[in-house]
Amino acid sequence: MIPTIEWDAKTRTVKLIDQTKLPGHLEYITASTHAEIGRIIKNMNIRGAPAIGVAAAFGMVLAAQENQNQNFEHFIKSMHQAANLLKNTRPTAINLFWAIKRMLKIIPAEKSDIEQITERLLEEALQMWQEDINCNKAIGKHGASLLSDNDVVLTHCNAGSLATVLYGTALAPIRWAIEEEKKKIEVIADETRPRLQGARLTAWELNYDKIPVKIETDNTAGLLMRKGLVQKIIVGADRIVSDAVFNKIGTYMLAIVAKYHNIPFYVAAPSSTLALEQKESDVIIEQRDGQFEVAKIMGIATKPIAPNGVECINFAFDATPMELVTAIITEDGVFSPKELLAHYL
Ligand code: MRU
C-alpha cells in the first residue's frame, strides 16, 4: 500500500498516483493549481469518493496559494470560484462537496491575513488526509468481525486504498481480517465495466499487498453466487442517503442477486459519505462520455467494440435500495439501515 495522494511540503504541491496508468505503470502527477486538481478529478486520474474529497481539499489550498497577492475581497471571490470549479467535476460522490464545505468554513468573513488563512486551510486538508486513514482502519476493524476464516468476499469497482488516501473502505475489513486477525480470506473483484476499476485497480493493489484475488467479468457474479462460491459481498459507497446507497454502476444488480441467494451484502464507508437528510430522488447520477468509455475500451481508438457512432448509455453509478443492504460499516461500527438512521440523524 502506498498513499494515493500526498502533500509535498517542500514544493507546496500535491502528488497523486495517476490511476489511469495502472496496472501497467505506477506513475505520479504533480498538481500546483486548483484547476489542475479539477481536471485530474474529472478525468479520473484520481477517483473514489474519499480520495476525490481529499484531493479537492488540497485543491482549495492550492487556490489560496495562487491568490496570495490579492486584496481580501478578491481572495474571497477567487476562493468561491475555485470551490465551484472543483464542485463541478463529478456530481455524485458526496465527499467532494463535504470536503469543499469544510474548507470554505475555515475562511473568515471579516478581513484577515491571507497567509494565515492559507496555513489554516493546509492544516485542515492535512487533518482530513489523516482522518481518512484513521476512519478506514476503524472500518477495517469493525468490518473484520463480519468475516469468517476461509470466506470468499466479492467486491465491485475499487473501494480500496486507491479510492482513499490509504487502506480503503470495502477492502479495509479484508485487510484487517488478514493482517490483524490472521484469517484466510480470498477476494473476487468484478472487472467493473466501463472503467475497469476492479480489474485494473483492485486486483493491482491486492496483488501488491499479496492478498489473494481473482477477477471476473461483471456478468459472472450471479453464477458464482448460485454455485456457493461467494460468502460475503462488500462494496464502497459514493453517497448514502436515507433510502439508498449510491455506488458504482452494477452494484444494484449485485445486491439483488445477493438477496436471492441469502448472501450478506455489506456497504463500507466513512461517515463523510453519509447524506441521510437526502433521499434517492435528490441525487444526480453522473453520466460520462459513452463514446470514450463504452464504445471503446478505456478510449483506445484502435479497439472499438461497437459500430461507429452508436448511442451509448453510460451512467457511472446506481442506487441500491436500503432493503437490499444487510449492514453498513462506518468508522463508528456496524449498523443495520434502521440503526444507521437512528445513530446519525
Ligand atoms: O467512478 P469512481 O471510480 O470514482 O467510482 C468509485 C466507486 O464507486 C467506489 O466504490 C466509491 O467511490 C467508494 S470508494 C471508497
Short mmCIF file of C-alpha atoms and ligand atoms in Angstrom, two decimals:
data_model
loop_
_atom_site.label_atom_id
_atom_site.label_comp_id
_atom_site.label_asym_id
_atom_site.label_seq_id
_atom_site.Cartn_x
_atom_site.Cartn_y
_atom_site.Cartn_z
CA MET A 1 0.00 0.00 0.00
CA ILE A 2 1.21 3.45 -0.87
CA PRO A 3 -0.65 6.72 -0.29
CA THR A 4 -2.83 7.71 -3.24
CA ILE A 5 -2.33 11.40 -2.60
CA GLU A 6 0.25 13.39 -0.62
CA TRP A 7 1.13 16.99 0.14
CA ASP A 8 4.73 17.84 -0.75
CA ALA A 9 5.72 20.34 1.93
CA LYS A 10 8.94 21.37 0.13
CA THR A 11 7.37 22.36 -3.19
CA ARG A 12 3.91 23.03 -1.73
CA THR A 13 2.31 20.90 -4.43
CA VAL A 14 0.09 17.82 -4.46
CA LYS A 15 1.46 14.46 -5.59
CA LEU A 16 -1.05 11.84 -6.78
CA ILE A 17 -0.86 8.35 -8.24
CA ASP A 18 -2.11 8.56 -11.85
CA GLN A 19 -4.74 5.82 -11.72
CA THR A 20 -5.36 5.92 -15.47
CA LYS A 21 -1.87 4.41 -15.91
CA LEU A 22 -2.47 1.41 -13.64
CA PRO A 23 -1.97 -1.53 -13.72
CA GLY A 24 0.79 -1.05 -16.30
CA HIS A 25 2.73 1.80 -14.74
CA LEU A 26 2.96 3.33 -11.28
CA GLU A 27 3.28 6.99 -12.22
CA TYR A 28 2.67 10.20 -10.33
CA ILE A 29 1.13 13.54 -11.28
CA THR A 30 2.12 16.75 -9.53
CA ALA A 31 -0.53 19.46 -9.28
CA SER A 32 0.29 23.05 -8.39
CA THR A 33 -3.04 24.75 -9.23
CA HIS A 34 -6.66 24.13 -8.25
CA ALA A 35 -7.61 23.96 -11.94
CA GLU A 36 -5.19 21.05 -12.40
CA ILE A 37 -6.81 19.26 -9.47
CA GLY A 38 -10.20 19.87 -11.11
CA ARG A 39 -9.00 18.28 -14.38
CA ILE A 40 -7.39 15.38 -12.54
CA ILE A 41 -10.67 14.59 -10.73
CA LYS A 42 -12.80 14.99 -13.88
CA ASN A 43 -10.52 12.75 -15.96
CA MET A 44 -10.39 10.18 -13.16
CA ASN A 45 -6.61 10.26 -12.71
CA ILE A 46 -7.76 10.18 -9.11
CA ARG A 47 -11.14 8.65 -8.31
CA GLY A 48 -13.06 7.05 -5.45
CA ALA A 49 -15.26 9.14 -3.15
CA PRO A 50 -12.89 9.71 -0.19
CA ALA A 51 -9.86 10.28 -2.45
CA ILE A 52 -11.57 12.97 -4.51
CA GLY A 53 -12.73 14.65 -1.28
CA VAL A 54 -9.15 14.93 -0.02
CA ALA A 55 -7.91 15.98 -3.49
CA ALA A 56 -10.48 18.80 -3.55
CA ALA A 57 -9.39 19.92 -0.07
CA PHE A 58 -5.80 20.23 -1.29
CA GLY A 59 -7.18 21.95 -4.41
CA MET A 60 -8.54 24.66 -2.12
CA VAL A 61 -5.10 25.06 -0.53
CA LEU A 62 -3.58 25.50 -3.99
CA ALA A 63 -6.27 28.07 -4.85
CA ALA A 64 -5.32 30.05 -1.73
CA GLN A 65 -1.63 29.91 -2.70
CA GLU A 66 -2.50 31.15 -6.19
CA ASN A 67 -4.17 34.21 -4.68
CA GLN A 68 -1.61 35.29 -2.06
CA ASN A 69 -1.09 38.74 -3.50
CA GLN A 70 -4.74 39.72 -3.96
CA ASN A 71 -6.71 42.05 -1.73
CA PHE A 72 -9.04 40.30 0.71
CA GLU A 73 -12.27 40.78 -1.32
CA HIS A 74 -10.62 39.41 -4.45
CA PHE A 75 -9.19 36.50 -2.44
CA ILE A 76 -12.66 35.57 -1.13
CA LYS A 77 -14.16 35.80 -4.62
CA SER A 78 -11.39 33.62 -6.08
CA MET A 79 -11.79 31.01 -3.33
CA HIS A 80 -15.50 30.69 -4.08
CA GLN A 81 -14.77 30.43 -7.81
CA ALA A 82 -12.24 27.67 -7.08
CA ALA A 83 -14.79 25.87 -4.89
CA ASN A 84 -17.33 25.97 -7.74
CA LEU A 85 -14.82 24.71 -10.28
CA LEU A 86 -13.93 21.77 -8.02
CA LYS A 87 -17.60 21.02 -7.23
CA ASN A 88 -18.41 20.89 -10.95
CA THR A 89 -16.08 17.98 -11.63
CA ARG A 90 -18.14 14.96 -10.54
CA PRO A 91 -21.69 15.25 -9.16
CA THR A 92 -22.41 12.03 -7.27
CA ALA A 93 -19.81 11.38 -4.56
CA ILE A 94 -20.83 13.50 -1.56
CA ASN A 95 -17.29 13.52 -0.10
CA LEU A 96 -16.28 16.11 -2.70
CA PHE A 97 -18.96 18.57 -1.53
CA TRP A 98 -18.38 17.68 2.14
CA ALA A 99 -14.66 18.45 1.85
CA ILE A 100 -15.14 21.75 -0.01
CA LYS A 101 -17.77 22.89 2.51
CA ARG A 102 -15.38 22.08 5.34
CA MET A 103 -12.59 24.08 3.68
CA LEU A 104 -14.83 27.10 2.99
CA LYS A 105 -15.77 27.17 6.69
CA ILE A 106 -12.13 27.93 7.53
CA ILE A 107 -12.20 31.20 5.60
CA PRO A 108 -13.31 34.07 7.87
CA ALA A 109 -15.87 36.59 6.58
CA GLU A 110 -14.04 39.57 8.09
CA LYS A 111 -10.78 40.87 6.66
CA SER A 112 -7.85 38.72 7.83
CA ASP A 113 -4.32 37.81 6.90
CA ILE A 114 -4.31 35.72 3.69
CA GLU A 115 -1.10 33.90 4.54
CA GLN A 116 -2.54 32.79 7.87
CA ILE A 117 -5.77 31.63 6.23
CA THR A 118 -3.74 29.63 3.72
CA GLU A 119 -1.84 27.88 6.52
CA ARG A 120 -5.14 27.10 8.31
CA LEU A 121 -6.52 25.64 5.05
CA LEU A 122 -3.43 23.47 4.72
CA GLU A 123 -3.78 22.25 8.33
CA GLU A 124 -7.42 21.33 7.65
CA ALA A 125 -6.58 19.44 4.45
CA LEU A 126 -3.79 17.55 6.21
CA GLN A 127 -6.19 16.72 9.02
CA MET A 128 -8.71 15.34 6.51
CA TRP A 129 -5.89 13.28 4.99
CA GLN A 130 -5.05 11.73 8.37
CA GLU A 131 -8.72 11.32 9.38
CA ASP A 132 -9.33 9.37 6.18
CA ILE A 133 -6.66 6.81 7.12
CA ASN A 134 -7.94 6.58 10.71
CA CYS A 135 -11.55 6.08 9.55
CA ASN A 136 -10.54 3.36 7.11
CA LYS A 137 -8.63 1.43 9.78
CA ALA A 138 -11.66 1.69 12.12
CA ILE A 139 -13.92 0.46 9.28
CA GLY A 140 -11.47 -2.40 8.83
CA LYS A 141 -11.61 -3.38 12.48
CA HIS A 142 -15.42 -3.23 12.73
CA GLY A 143 -15.94 -4.92 9.39
CA ALA A 144 -13.49 -7.76 10.04
CA SER A 145 -15.82 -9.05 12.77
CA LEU A 146 -18.29 -9.91 9.98
CA LEU A 147 -15.78 -12.10 8.15
CA SER A 148 -15.05 -15.76 8.92
CA ASP A 149 -11.95 -17.78 8.23
CA ASN A 150 -11.94 -19.08 4.62
CA ASP A 151 -14.54 -16.58 3.37
CA VAL A 152 -14.51 -15.60 -0.28
CA VAL A 153 -15.53 -11.95 -0.50
CA LEU A 154 -16.85 -10.40 -3.70
CA THR A 155 -16.29 -6.68 -4.28
CA HIS A 156 -17.23 -4.27 -7.06
CA CYS A 157 -15.24 -1.39 -8.55
CA ASN A 158 -12.33 -0.21 -6.40
CA ALA A 159 -13.11 0.86 -2.87
CA GLY A 160 -9.60 0.08 -1.76
CA SER A 161 -6.53 2.03 -0.80
CA LEU A 162 -6.53 3.70 -4.23
CA ALA A 163 -10.04 5.10 -3.70
CA THR A 164 -8.98 6.69 -0.41
CA VAL A 165 -5.78 8.15 1.00
CA LEU A 166 -4.72 4.68 2.17
CA TYR A 167 -6.21 1.32 3.26
CA GLY A 168 -9.62 1.65 1.59
CA THR A 169 -13.20 1.17 2.75
CA ALA A 170 -14.65 -2.03 1.24
CA LEU A 171 -11.20 -3.62 1.23
CA ALA A 172 -10.46 -2.46 4.79
CA PRO A 173 -12.28 -5.32 6.60
CA ILE A 174 -10.48 -7.78 4.31
CA ARG A 175 -7.10 -6.20 5.04
CA TRP A 176 -7.81 -6.15 8.80
CA ALA A 177 -9.10 -9.74 8.88
CA ILE A 178 -5.99 -10.98 7.07
CA GLU A 179 -3.32 -8.74 8.60
CA GLU A 180 -4.56 -8.35 12.19
CA GLU A 181 -6.72 -11.42 12.75
CA LYS A 182 -4.78 -13.87 10.58
CA LYS A 183 -7.96 -15.09 8.87
CA LYS A 184 -7.72 -16.70 5.46
CA ILE A 185 -9.78 -14.57 3.06
CA GLU A 186 -9.90 -14.55 -0.72
CA VAL A 187 -11.23 -11.73 -2.86
CA ILE A 188 -13.13 -11.83 -6.12
CA ALA A 189 -13.10 -8.49 -7.92
CA ASP A 190 -15.70 -7.65 -10.54
CA GLU A 191 -13.83 -6.18 -13.51
CA THR A 192 -16.33 -3.24 -13.42
CA ARG A 193 -17.05 -2.04 -16.92
CA PRO A 194 -16.62 0.52 -18.34
CA ARG A 195 -13.61 1.93 -16.46
CA LEU A 196 -12.41 -1.46 -15.18
CA GLN A 197 -11.58 -0.25 -11.67
CA GLY A 198 -11.92 -3.81 -10.36
CA ALA A 199 -9.59 -5.44 -12.88
CA ARG A 200 -7.11 -2.58 -13.12
CA LEU A 201 -7.06 -1.18 -9.58
CA THR A 202 -8.49 -3.63 -7.02
CA ALA A 203 -6.51 -6.51 -8.48
CA TRP A 204 -3.39 -4.32 -8.69
CA GLU A 205 -3.45 -3.13 -5.10
CA LEU A 206 -4.32 -6.56 -3.65
CA ASN A 207 -1.58 -8.18 -5.73
CA TYR A 208 0.82 -5.50 -4.49
CA ASP A 209 -0.05 -6.49 -0.89
CA LYS A 210 -0.08 -10.23 -1.64
CA ILE A 211 -3.77 -10.63 -0.80
CA PRO A 212 -5.31 -13.45 -2.90
CA VAL A 213 -7.54 -12.01 -5.62
CA LYS A 214 -9.25 -13.30 -8.73
CA ILE A 215 -11.06 -11.12 -11.26
CA GLU A 216 -14.25 -11.97 -13.09
CA THR A 217 -16.31 -10.29 -15.77
CA ASP A 218 -19.24 -8.49 -14.14
CA ASN A 219 -21.80 -10.89 -15.56
CA THR A 220 -20.17 -13.88 -13.82
CA ALA A 221 -21.15 -12.79 -10.29
CA GLY A 222 -24.61 -14.42 -10.42
CA LEU A 223 -23.23 -17.81 -11.41
CA LEU A 224 -20.62 -17.72 -8.63
CA MET A 225 -23.28 -16.91 -6.04
CA ARG A 226 -25.50 -19.69 -7.37
CA LYS A 227 -22.61 -22.14 -7.10
CA GLY A 228 -21.99 -21.12 -3.46
CA LEU A 229 -18.55 -19.75 -4.27
CA VAL A 230 -19.10 -16.36 -2.59
CA GLN A 231 -19.77 -15.98 1.15
CA LYS A 232 -19.98 -12.19 1.55
CA ILE A 233 -20.16 -9.07 -0.60
CA ILE A 234 -18.60 -5.78 0.48
CA VAL A 235 -18.81 -2.63 -1.63
CA GLY A 236 -17.99 1.02 -1.02
CA ALA A 237 -20.32 3.99 -1.49
CA ASP A 238 -20.29 7.39 -3.15
CA ARG A 239 -23.26 8.69 -1.20
CA ILE A 240 -25.54 7.06 1.34
CA VAL A 241 -28.96 8.69 1.60
CA SER A 242 -31.88 7.71 3.85
CA ASP A 243 -33.35 5.15 1.44
CA ALA A 244 -30.48 4.09 -0.84
CA VAL A 245 -26.77 3.58 -1.33
CA PHE A 246 -25.18 5.15 -4.41
CA ASN A 247 -22.18 3.26 -5.71
CA LYS A 248 -20.57 2.19 -8.98
CA ILE A 249 -22.96 1.11 -11.72
CA GLY A 250 -23.68 -2.61 -11.32
CA THR A 251 -23.90 -2.54 -7.51
CA TYR A 252 -27.71 -2.68 -7.59
CA MET A 253 -27.76 -5.87 -9.69
CA LEU A 254 -25.24 -7.49 -7.34
CA ALA A 255 -27.38 -6.62 -4.32
CA ILE A 256 -30.49 -8.16 -5.89
CA VAL A 257 -28.71 -11.40 -6.73
CA ALA A 258 -27.16 -11.48 -3.24
CA LYS A 259 -30.60 -11.15 -1.64
CA TYR A 260 -31.94 -14.00 -3.79
CA HIS A 261 -29.08 -16.22 -2.62
CA ASN A 262 -29.13 -15.07 1.03
CA ILE A 263 -25.59 -13.72 0.79
CA PRO A 264 -24.85 -10.82 3.17
CA PHE A 265 -24.45 -7.54 1.29
CA TYR A 266 -22.33 -5.01 3.21
CA VAL A 267 -21.53 -1.39 2.42
CA ALA A 268 -18.37 0.10 3.93
CA ALA A 269 -17.97 3.89 4.00
CA PRO A 270 -16.78 6.67 6.29
CA SER A 271 -19.42 8.92 7.86
CA SER A 272 -18.32 11.66 5.43
CA THR A 273 -20.16 9.65 2.74
CA LEU A 274 -23.48 9.94 4.61
CA ALA A 275 -26.12 12.38 3.40
CA LEU A 276 -29.01 10.94 5.39
CA GLU A 277 -31.11 14.10 5.15
CA GLN A 278 -31.37 13.35 1.41
CA LYS A 279 -33.30 10.65 -0.45
CA GLU A 280 -32.69 8.77 -3.68
CA SER A 281 -34.53 11.27 -5.88
CA ASP A 282 -32.30 14.15 -4.64
CA VAL A 283 -29.15 12.70 -6.18
CA ILE A 284 -27.74 13.37 -9.64
CA ILE A 285 -26.17 10.28 -11.17
CA GLU A 286 -23.16 11.20 -13.25
CA GLN A 287 -23.33 10.28 -16.94
CA ARG A 288 -20.00 10.11 -18.70
CA ASP A 289 -18.85 10.10 -22.33
CA GLY A 290 -20.16 6.82 -23.72
CA GLN A 291 -18.20 7.03 -26.98
CA PHE A 292 -14.99 7.09 -24.95
CA GLU A 293 -15.89 4.64 -22.17
CA VAL A 294 -18.50 2.24 -23.59
CA ALA A 295 -17.98 2.08 -27.38
CA LYS A 296 -14.25 1.64 -26.79
CA ILE A 297 -12.22 0.10 -24.01
CA MET A 298 -10.78 2.99 -21.99
CA GLY A 299 -10.97 5.26 -25.02
CA ILE A 300 -8.48 3.22 -27.05
CA ALA A 301 -9.43 4.23 -30.57
CA THR A 302 -7.70 1.27 -32.16
CA LYS A 303 -10.00 -1.11 -30.30
CA PRO A 304 -13.60 -0.01 -30.98
CA ILE A 305 -16.07 -2.58 -29.66
CA ALA A 306 -19.23 -1.06 -31.15
CA PRO A 307 -20.29 0.33 -34.53
CA ASN A 308 -19.02 3.85 -35.03
CA GLY A 309 -21.35 6.45 -33.50
CA VAL A 310 -23.81 4.03 -31.88
CA GLU A 311 -25.63 5.67 -28.97
CA CYS A 312 -24.24 4.62 -25.57
CA ILE A 313 -25.95 4.70 -22.18
CA ASN A 314 -23.32 5.43 -19.57
CA PHE A 315 -24.45 6.09 -16.03
CA ALA A 316 -21.43 5.97 -13.71
CA PHE A 317 -23.36 4.99 -10.57
CA ASP A 318 -26.60 3.37 -9.48
CA ALA A 319 -28.82 3.36 -6.40
CA THR A 320 -29.31 0.27 -4.26
CA PRO A 321 -32.42 0.49 -2.07
CA MET A 322 -31.76 0.03 1.65
CA GLU A 323 -33.89 -3.11 1.89
CA LEU A 324 -31.17 -4.94 -0.07
CA VAL A 325 -28.40 -3.84 2.31
CA THR A 326 -27.58 -6.16 5.22
CA ALA A 327 -25.44 -3.65 7.11
CA ILE A 328 -23.38 -0.51 6.70
CA ILE A 329 -19.89 -0.38 8.20
CA THR A 330 -18.58 3.04 9.20
CA GLU A 331 -15.71 4.13 11.47
CA ASP A 332 -18.25 4.07 14.33
CA GLY A 333 -19.42 0.46 13.99
CA VAL A 334 -21.69 -1.89 12.06
CA PHE A 335 -25.28 -0.67 11.56
CA SER A 336 -28.42 -2.08 10.02
CA PRO A 337 -30.03 0.54 7.72
CA LYS A 338 -32.50 1.40 10.53
CA GLU A 339 -29.74 1.71 13.13
CA LEU A 340 -27.75 3.91 10.78
CA LEU A 341 -30.55 6.48 10.65
CA ALA A 342 -31.05 6.33 14.40
CA HIS A 343 -27.32 6.79 15.05
CA TYR A 344 -26.53 9.61 12.63
CA LEU A 345 -29.75 11.61 12.24
O1 MRU B 1 -16.10 6.34 -10.69
P1 MRU B 1 -15.24 6.02 -9.49
O2 MRU B 1 -14.09 5.13 -9.80
O3 MRU B 1 -14.85 7.26 -8.73
O4 MRU B 1 -16.22 5.20 -8.55
C1 MRU B 1 -15.76 4.74 -7.32
C2 MRU B 1 -16.77 3.94 -6.58
O5 MRU B 1 -17.88 3.75 -7.00
C3 MRU B 1 -16.36 3.46 -5.23
O6 MRU B 1 -16.97 2.25 -4.91
C4 MRU B 1 -16.77 4.51 -4.18
O7 MRU B 1 -16.31 5.77 -4.54
C5 MRU B 1 -16.26 4.17 -2.83
S1 MRU B 1 -14.54 4.41 -2.73
C6 MRU B 1 -14.01 4.06 -1.17
#
